[in-house]
Amino acid sequence: MFFLKNMERRVTLHPSYFGRNMHDLVTSKLLKDVEGTCAGSYYIISIMDTFDISEGKILPSNGLAEFTVGYRAVVWRPFKGETVDAVVYSINPQGFFAQAGPLRLFVSAHLIPSDTKWDPNATPPQFTNNEDTVIEPSTHVRVKIIGTRTEVGEMWAIGSIKEDYLGQSGSTESTDPWRGLSSADTIKIEEQYRDNAEAMETMDGLYKAQAYKLVRFYD
């Protein structure tokens, strides 16, 4: 769910930037440092404006100028029970990983409908019911969040498609500008290692380990 939130942050400037346009530089640095980051239980999507920039204070230890900036931002906080659209970027017999904007989700095989089975012989390997459902990398899916977990600088979620109106969606393009970037980066990494069996085995082991940690956390 999206919210408009008033926030505050300390921003420092190097002495070489001291001048008439310091407030503009402070705002630019705030945008660069804050937008797109995870702040614990929510993501800072976009800074709308700044409403208060304090007078600069010189730090005696290094000579930097420190400003306290009050700003208004659009934040997204995923909630348990929320339904999101995501793109699958990795899949294995234990389930699949998907990206919903900046949020990474794992959907366990136990939270996939019982008629949708893992098919390792398909190209690429996929979950399918041999009819109208095929879940493979780049598939658009609708997922219900059943729990979230915060780590340093990022958030993970456990999702389910084992309910009506969930699972593979008919969308062919994303309206979320974050999603394409994150998914493309992930797919590019996997393509680089596709021909390297040893590397792929290592990656698969990491995915399984992460999936095991997530499932154990929410059990």
XYZ file of C-alpha atoms in Angstrom:
219
model
C 0.000 0.000 0.000
C 1.241 3.508 -0.838
C 1.434 6.368 1.643
C 2.523 10.006 1.686
C 4.922 10.386 4.601
C 6.781 13.324 6.156
C 10.357 12.328 6.915
C 13.663 13.787 8.063
C 17.270 13.032 7.149
C 20.724 14.467 7.783
C 22.643 15.307 4.614
C 26.330 16.264 4.477
C 28.170 18.322 1.862
C 31.887 18.457 1.129
C 33.495 21.930 1.506
C 34.173 22.018 -2.231
C 30.406 22.401 -2.776
C 29.997 25.399 -0.485
C 28.414 28.293 -2.398
C 25.190 30.024 -3.339
C 23.384 26.912 -4.579
C 24.013 24.768 -1.511
C 20.304 24.099 -0.913
C 19.918 22.797 -4.474
C 22.922 20.523 -3.942
C 21.493 19.286 -0.638
C 18.201 18.431 -2.371
C 20.015 16.635 -5.214
C 22.077 14.599 -2.750
C 18.933 13.728 -0.802
C 17.274 12.406 -3.965
C 20.358 10.365 -4.862
C 20.778 8.888 -1.366
C 17.154 8.190 -0.486
C 14.975 7.436 -3.505
C 14.656 3.725 -4.181
C 15.947 2.599 -0.787
C 14.423 0.334 1.832
C 13.820 2.076 5.157
C 12.997 -0.909 7.344
C 9.348 -1.807 6.823
C 8.769 0.288 3.692
C 10.385 1.460 0.448
C 10.906 5.131 -0.399
C 9.574 5.328 -3.943
C 9.795 9.052 -4.698
C 10.512 12.339 -2.921
C 7.742 14.845 -3.630
C 9.370 17.950 -2.156
C 11.441 19.357 0.694
C 9.715 21.640 3.203
C 12.560 22.484 5.582
C 16.344 22.660 5.223
C 18.196 23.713 8.341
C 21.239 25.967 8.471
C 24.448 24.076 7.830
C 26.541 22.908 10.756
C 30.285 22.343 10.259
C 31.434 18.978 11.605
C 34.739 19.517 13.457
C 36.031 16.038 12.683
C 36.094 16.372 8.875
C 34.933 19.864 7.878
C 31.755 18.657 6.159
C 28.590 20.726 6.443
C 25.596 18.881 7.880
C 22.006 19.851 7.075
C 18.799 18.456 8.553
C 16.244 18.137 5.760
C 12.516 17.673 6.186
C 10.892 16.152 3.128
C 7.704 14.524 1.900
C 7.927 11.161 0.147
C 5.746 8.513 -1.424
C 6.465 5.221 0.352
C 5.267 1.685 -0.297
C 4.728 -0.677 2.603
C 3.771 -4.264 1.686
C 1.139 -5.690 4.040
C 0.163 -9.245 4.888
C -2.889 -10.073 2.785
C -2.038 -7.544 0.055
C -2.245 -8.731 -3.559
C 0.532 -7.632 -5.916
C 1.511 -8.234 -9.535
C 5.006 -9.615 -9.996
C 7.364 -11.104 -12.594
C 9.017 -14.492 -12.056
C 12.815 -14.350 -12.293
C 13.940 -17.734 -10.943
C 12.289 -21.110 -10.528
C 13.188 -24.469 -8.990
C 11.341 -27.533 -7.595
C 10.900 -25.806 -4.212
C 8.959 -22.882 -5.737
C 9.694 -19.673 -7.577
C 11.093 -16.201 -6.919
C 9.340 -13.137 -8.302
C 9.888 -9.387 -8.298
C 7.049 -6.982 -7.399
C 8.649 -3.606 -7.943
C 11.523 -3.443 -5.438
C 10.115 -6.339 -3.381
C 11.374 -9.902 -3.853
C 8.886 -12.678 -3.170
C 9.194 -16.421 -2.781
C 6.230 -18.690 -3.492
C 6.738 -22.174 -2.102
C 5.576 -25.213 -4.048
C 3.215 -25.847 -1.103
C 1.505 -22.520 -1.863
C 0.940 -23.329 -5.542
C -2.347 -25.038 -6.574
C -2.122 -28.818 -6.323
C -2.950 -29.304 -10.016
C 0.085 -27.217 -11.036
C 3.119 -29.508 -10.980
C 6.858 -29.061 -11.438
C 8.013 -30.209 -14.900
C 11.832 -30.484 -15.043
C 11.738 -31.844 -18.615
C 10.122 -28.742 -20.109
C 12.217 -26.058 -21.804
C 12.680 -24.074 -19.657
C 11.715 -26.066 -16.536
C 8.373 -24.807 -15.237
C 5.309 -25.277 -13.080
C 2.350 -26.222 -15.260
C -1.077 -27.849 -15.131
C -0.675 -28.989 -18.775
C -3.548 -26.712 -19.785
C -3.601 -22.941 -19.462
C -1.086 -22.360 -16.645
C 2.658 -22.133 -17.256
C 4.917 -20.490 -14.680
C 8.487 -19.945 -15.865
C 11.002 -17.059 -15.813
C 9.427 -13.797 -17.109
C 5.880 -15.008 -16.389
C 3.582 -12.359 -14.904
C 1.851 -13.621 -11.784
C -0.591 -12.241 -9.216
C 0.516 -13.098 -5.681
C -1.005 -12.667 -2.233
C 1.533 -11.668 0.435
C 1.283 -13.867 3.522
C 4.307 -12.506 5.386
C 7.277 -10.168 5.109
C 10.795 -10.246 6.487
C 13.153 -7.282 6.732
C 16.898 -7.670 6.232
C 19.637 -5.027 6.031
C 18.649 -2.663 3.229
C 15.980 -4.900 1.718
C 12.768 -6.770 2.335
C 11.644 -10.285 1.437
C 8.121 -11.675 1.313
C 6.440 -15.059 1.239
C 3.531 -15.253 -1.181
C 0.769 -17.599 -2.235
C -1.081 -18.254 -5.485
C -3.250 -20.971 -3.963
C -6.484 -18.962 -4.065
C -9.013 -17.846 -6.652
C -7.898 -15.133 -9.090
C -4.222 -15.609 -8.217
C -1.396 -17.119 -10.258
C -0.476 -16.504 -13.878
C -1.898 -13.222 -15.148
C -2.588 -12.129 -18.693
C -0.473 -8.970 -18.440
C 2.242 -8.734 -21.069
C 3.768 -5.475 -19.939
C 4.423 -3.863 -16.579
C 3.065 -0.493 -15.446
C 5.659 -0.401 -12.653
C 8.938 1.269 -13.779
C 10.856 -0.449 -10.982
C 9.894 -3.937 -11.999
C 11.475 -3.991 -15.418
C 14.818 -2.781 -14.132
C 15.054 -5.282 -11.312
C 13.876 -8.237 -13.375
C 16.134 -7.362 -16.302
C 19.159 -7.131 -14.041
C 18.393 -10.508 -12.510
C 17.729 -12.205 -15.850
C 20.969 -10.740 -17.252
C 22.949 -12.250 -14.372
C 21.358 -15.655 -14.909
C 22.097 -15.515 -18.662
C 25.763 -14.853 -17.930
C 25.968 -18.083 -15.927
C 23.643 -20.236 -18.033
C 26.486 -22.035 -19.828
C 28.452 -22.598 -16.663
C 27.123 -25.725 -14.957
C 29.146 -25.245 -11.796
C 28.006 -21.634 -11.382
C 24.392 -22.575 -12.005
C 24.631 -25.315 -9.386
C 25.973 -22.756 -6.903
C 23.174 -20.301 -7.714
C 20.555 -23.020 -7.383
C 21.993 -23.916 -3.983
C 21.765 -20.274 -2.886
C 18.149 -20.034 -4.024
C 17.277 -23.235 -2.157
C 19.032 -21.995 0.974
C 17.175 -18.664 0.838
C 13.871 -20.438 0.217
C 14.537 -22.767 3.171
C 15.268 -19.781 5.441
C 12.091 -18.003 4.368
C 9.846 -21.038 4.769
C 11.329 -21.832 8.200
C 10.824 -18.201 9.261
C 7.094 -18.243 8.442
C 6.307 -21.791 9.626
